[in-house]
Amino acid sequence: MVHLTTLTLGLGLVASSWLSVSAFNPNTDTNLVTYWGQKYASNLRSGNQNRQKPLGEYCQTSDGEDIIVLAFLHVFNSAARGLPRMDLSNQCLPTSLFPGTSLLHCPDTGAGVKMCQSKGKAIILSLGGAAGAYGFSDDSEARDFAHTIWNLFLGGSSATRPLDDAILDGVDLDIEGGLTAGYPAFIAELRSLFAADTRKKYYITAAPQCPFPDAYLGATLQAAWIDMVFVQYYNNYCGTQAYGSFNFNFDQWDTWAKTTSINKNVKVYLGVPASQTAANAGYVTIDRLRQIIDDVRCKYSSFGGVMMWDTSQAYAN
């Protein structure tokens, strides 16, 4: 049985929390993650009701998602010297730049971050994405960029903080292109900064494709301490549409988590499309998804919950 308190809460597929909690708990197997920032529903469907809403509107209660991932910081380092670039679609317009930079200033989103955190949700920034331009030439560049991210979005300080004084809960790596070098060094440097800040807990997550090992993150996942992986079981032969066949490979990710991951307590999430239009493949009905979740939770102790792409699609479905 899938322990869902409700099946909707406005999120039509399964985007409701299993058991509502007052604060995100990384050690459970009932967490729900969505990605916010790309207004995917309104890109595909007409009508103002499908628009991507401001972040805070998705956090009016403590129900729903446990983690919201801001997508994306999509241009950095080897593709652009100086400050990175961020794209939040309709929620922070290209005219909202810090003077003399290409970095967005998004105070309303910053206020939304603090609102969501007040409801017990973790808010994480995703680096990369399918349409980005990014990468590191070497470990030194990666370590330097860790300090940039720390100062712009996490516990550091800068005159150009895109979300003002909001302090995010961590960083997600959705690396789908560019050079693969430097990410373990980037993570290690961030973790050294995390350790020196006693104010809060920070997380490092990753969003690999389901084929194992991931083409861009495979080496990083073997070499760095990751708290959670949001495995994309869509747009791939191993997606949720392949459940029940040899191609559905959660067992491989579970084996990695328990045997070769640096963090033997890493949680593996089942990443699914939030609606039929959210991906080219991988969408399954709610009844089928319940069955898959039940099976995966029963068989694999590394299971941490469900990730959905994306927030706007989930609420519009």
XYZ file of C-alpha atoms in Angstrom:
317
model
C 0.000 0.000 0.000
C 1.239 3.502 -0.862
C 0.845 5.579 2.286
C -0.622 8.700 0.678
C -2.634 11.048 2.827
C -4.257 12.406 -0.323
C -3.821 11.833 -4.028
C -4.307 15.342 -5.257
C -3.805 18.486 -3.194
C -4.021 20.017 -6.647
C -1.150 17.858 -7.892
C -2.958 15.420 -10.105
C -0.528 12.518 -10.576
C 0.760 11.609 -7.156
C 2.220 14.861 -6.001
C 1.034 14.746 -2.456
C 3.020 13.820 0.597
C 2.638 10.341 1.999
C 2.704 11.401 5.630
C 2.839 15.110 6.269
C 5.727 16.150 8.452
C 6.673 19.479 9.991
C 10.102 19.521 8.360
C 11.910 17.669 5.601
C 13.409 14.415 6.880
C 16.060 13.000 4.525
C 15.977 9.588 6.206
C 12.410 8.598 5.289
C 11.162 6.811 2.163
C 8.105 9.044 1.725
C 9.563 12.281 0.387
C 8.309 14.146 -2.646
C 10.536 16.365 -4.797
C 9.500 18.674 -7.637
C 11.526 20.934 -9.931
C 10.339 24.546 -10.240
C 11.521 27.302 -12.553
C 10.858 26.278 -16.144
C 7.055 26.926 -16.397
C 6.808 23.687 -18.329
C 3.011 23.437 -18.237
C 2.476 26.896 -19.682
C 5.043 26.172 -22.383
C 2.884 23.274 -23.551
C -0.672 24.332 -22.785
C -2.602 27.525 -23.401
C -4.428 29.318 -20.630
C -3.353 31.437 -17.699
C -4.366 28.686 -15.271
C -1.380 26.678 -16.464
C 1.169 29.399 -15.826
C 4.022 28.723 -13.483
C 3.122 30.460 -10.232
C 5.498 32.281 -7.898
C 7.375 29.872 -5.671
C 5.623 30.915 -2.483
C 2.190 30.056 -3.909
C 3.181 26.378 -3.866
C 4.032 26.586 -0.161
C 0.858 27.868 1.469
C 0.775 24.796 3.718
C 3.246 22.171 4.900
C 1.574 19.573 2.632
C 2.769 18.685 -0.851
C 6.433 18.673 -1.702
C 9.192 18.071 0.824
C 11.881 19.462 -1.493
C 11.537 22.024 -4.265
C 14.484 22.304 -6.641
C 15.037 25.663 -8.358
C 15.902 25.071 -12.014
C 18.308 26.144 -13.362
C 21.645 27.857 -12.895
C 22.420 26.941 -16.470
C 25.524 28.870 -17.569
C 28.727 28.855 -15.571
C 32.500 28.718 -15.678
C 33.927 27.228 -18.859
C 30.977 28.684 -20.805
C 30.953 32.105 -19.136
C 33.642 33.835 -17.122
C 32.551 35.964 -14.225
C 29.202 35.497 -12.514
C 26.994 32.617 -13.626
C 23.568 32.911 -15.252
C 20.238 31.673 -14.005
C 16.930 31.057 -15.793
C 13.630 30.895 -13.867
C 11.463 31.525 -16.913
C 8.443 33.743 -16.178
C 9.342 34.243 -12.507
C 12.365 36.479 -12.960
C 12.538 38.430 -16.189
C 15.771 38.969 -18.176
C 15.501 42.690 -17.379
C 15.992 41.900 -13.672
C 19.782 41.810 -13.795
C 22.391 43.091 -11.413
C 23.954 46.098 -13.198
C 26.856 45.154 -15.416
C 26.197 41.406 -15.120
C 24.066 38.667 -16.660
C 22.979 37.439 -13.213
C 19.305 37.736 -12.334
C 18.155 39.520 -9.198
C 14.961 37.771 -8.006
C 13.827 39.199 -4.648
C 10.279 37.835 -4.968
C 11.644 34.323 -5.424
C 13.913 34.893 -2.442
C 10.864 35.747 -0.345
C 9.217 32.580 -1.688
C 12.209 30.524 -0.592
C 11.863 31.762 2.967
C 8.105 31.134 2.901
C 8.634 27.532 1.739
C 11.346 26.936 4.317
C 9.008 28.218 7.037
C 6.661 25.362 6.073
C 9.411 22.785 6.587
C 10.414 22.389 2.951
C 13.993 22.228 1.705
C 14.804 24.477 -1.266
C 17.769 23.476 -3.413
C 19.389 25.096 -6.458
C 19.957 22.926 -9.523
C 23.055 23.482 -11.634
C 23.027 22.422 -15.265
C 19.980 21.280 -17.192
C 19.504 20.003 -20.723
C 19.828 23.431 -22.348
C 22.729 24.840 -20.361
C 26.342 25.656 -21.162
C 28.642 24.827 -18.292
C 31.570 22.840 -16.945
C 34.988 23.029 -15.324
C 38.372 22.871 -16.972
C 40.070 21.514 -13.839
C 39.670 20.968 -10.105
C 41.020 24.406 -9.196
C 38.308 26.108 -11.221
C 35.696 23.848 -9.608
C 36.863 24.681 -6.089
C 36.764 28.397 -6.865
C 33.228 28.044 -8.190
C 32.141 26.328 -4.967
C 32.959 29.593 -3.175
C 30.986 31.532 -5.784
C 27.913 29.376 -5.165
C 28.419 29.573 -1.411
C 28.510 33.360 -1.493
C 25.680 33.845 -3.982
C 23.125 31.310 -2.722
C 24.199 29.594 0.488
C 25.806 30.691 3.749
C 28.273 33.223 2.371
C 27.874 36.869 1.455
C 27.911 38.934 -1.718
C 26.538 42.203 -3.072
C 24.988 40.214 -5.911
C 22.888 37.556 -4.166
C 20.077 36.664 -6.610
C 17.686 35.682 -3.796
C 18.820 38.406 -1.386
C 19.200 37.087 2.171
C 17.455 33.752 1.532
C 19.861 30.887 2.272
C 19.192 27.798 0.194
C 19.407 24.296 1.623
C 21.851 22.892 -0.888
C 22.860 22.256 -4.475
C 21.648 19.779 -7.073
C 23.693 18.633 -10.072
C 21.627 18.009 -13.203
C 24.628 17.693 -15.482
C 23.561 16.707 -18.999
C 26.395 18.073 -21.083
C 29.778 19.769 -21.092
C 32.966 18.582 -19.457
C 32.743 15.999 -16.691
C 35.870 17.105 -14.821
C 35.876 18.952 -11.522
C 32.556 18.045 -9.945
C 34.008 15.875 -7.143
C 36.333 18.753 -6.230
C 33.410 21.190 -6.377
C 31.403 18.997 -3.989
C 34.321 18.470 -1.615
C 34.943 22.209 -1.384
C 31.271 22.906 -0.768
C 31.226 20.305 1.980
C 34.156 21.988 3.692
C 32.144 25.216 3.675
C 29.058 23.391 4.947
C 31.035 21.957 7.859
C 32.096 25.417 9.005
C 28.509 26.698 9.147
C 26.634 25.452 12.206
C 23.439 27.396 11.443
C 21.799 24.750 9.285
C 22.080 21.458 7.425
C 23.010 21.572 3.746
C 22.535 18.879 1.083
C 24.187 17.820 -2.154
C 21.913 16.036 -4.618
C 22.245 14.831 -8.186
C 19.804 14.029 -10.994
C 21.357 11.331 -13.189
C 19.596 9.635 -16.083
C 18.461 6.102 -15.271
C 20.965 4.252 -17.536
C 23.743 3.127 -15.206
C 26.322 4.556 -14.962
C 25.217 8.029 -15.996
C 27.205 9.396 -18.914
C 28.026 12.741 -17.269
C 27.691 12.105 -13.535
C 28.891 8.514 -13.284
C 32.431 9.291 -12.155
C 31.240 11.988 -9.739
C 28.762 9.615 -8.104
C 31.603 7.176 -7.481
C 33.932 9.784 -6.024
C 31.855 12.274 -4.017
C 29.550 12.240 -0.995
C 25.994 12.657 -2.311
C 22.975 12.825 -0.004
C 20.255 11.996 -2.548
C 19.993 11.065 -6.213
C 16.848 11.974 -8.156
C 17.151 9.385 -10.925
C 15.362 10.394 -14.111
C 13.172 7.431 -15.003
C 11.830 9.136 -18.106
C 12.973 9.831 -21.666
C 15.027 6.640 -21.405
C 14.607 2.934 -22.219
C 14.846 2.210 -18.474
C 12.028 4.578 -17.538
C 8.932 3.750 -15.519
C 7.196 2.578 -18.685
C 9.659 -0.369 -18.554
C 8.642 -1.444 -15.045
C 8.274 -5.221 -14.919
C 10.906 -5.785 -17.596
C 14.674 -6.259 -17.508
C 15.157 -2.625 -18.568
C 13.750 -1.173 -15.340
C 16.931 -0.979 -13.312
C 16.272 0.380 -9.825
C 18.205 -2.653 -8.597
C 21.382 -1.249 -10.171
C 20.965 2.076 -8.401
C 20.214 0.319 -5.124
C 23.364 -1.769 -5.487
C 25.405 1.367 -6.197
C 23.942 3.063 -3.115
C 24.849 0.197 -0.812
C 28.180 -0.947 -2.213
C 30.122 1.683 -4.158
C 28.647 5.039 -3.175
C 30.875 6.968 -0.768
C 27.757 7.636 1.299
C 26.267 4.217 2.080
C 23.102 5.924 3.347
C 22.432 7.825 0.129
C 18.761 7.882 -0.838
C 17.630 6.977 -4.365
C 14.489 8.675 -5.693
C 12.233 7.487 -8.491
C 12.038 10.396 -10.934
C 8.837 10.480 -13.007
C 7.028 12.881 -15.359
C 4.275 14.841 -13.627
C 1.930 14.477 -16.605
C 1.731 12.926 -20.048
C 3.193 16.064 -21.618
C 6.090 16.394 -19.181
C 8.311 13.886 -21.013
C 8.474 11.884 -24.218
C 8.451 8.599 -22.307
C 8.056 7.437 -18.735
C 4.571 8.615 -17.801
C 2.347 5.985 -16.197
C -1.121 6.159 -14.670
C -1.592 6.863 -10.994
C -2.604 3.249 -10.314
C 0.473 1.960 -12.112
C 2.688 4.417 -10.261
C 1.281 3.290 -6.918
C 2.169 -0.271 -7.844
C 5.707 0.701 -8.837
C 6.247 2.718 -5.656
C 4.980 -0.134 -3.488
C 7.280 -2.600 -5.208
C 10.367 -0.396 -5.137
C 9.870 0.575 -1.498
C 9.420 -3.060 -0.504
C 12.472 -4.334 -2.365
C 15.042 -1.548 -2.005
C 15.946 0.064 1.310
C 17.756 2.916 -0.477
C 14.421 4.235 -1.797
C 13.825 7.785 -0.584
C 10.663 8.834 -2.386
C 9.503 10.289 -5.693
C 10.839 13.145 -7.795
C 8.544 14.798 -10.340
C 9.297 16.960 -13.359
C 8.009 19.552 -12.945
C 6.018 21.589 -10.415
C 3.845 23.433 -12.945
C 2.990 20.219 -14.788
C 2.090 18.497 -11.541
C -0.326 21.224 -10.469
C -1.835 21.585 -13.961
C -2.397 17.839 -14.448
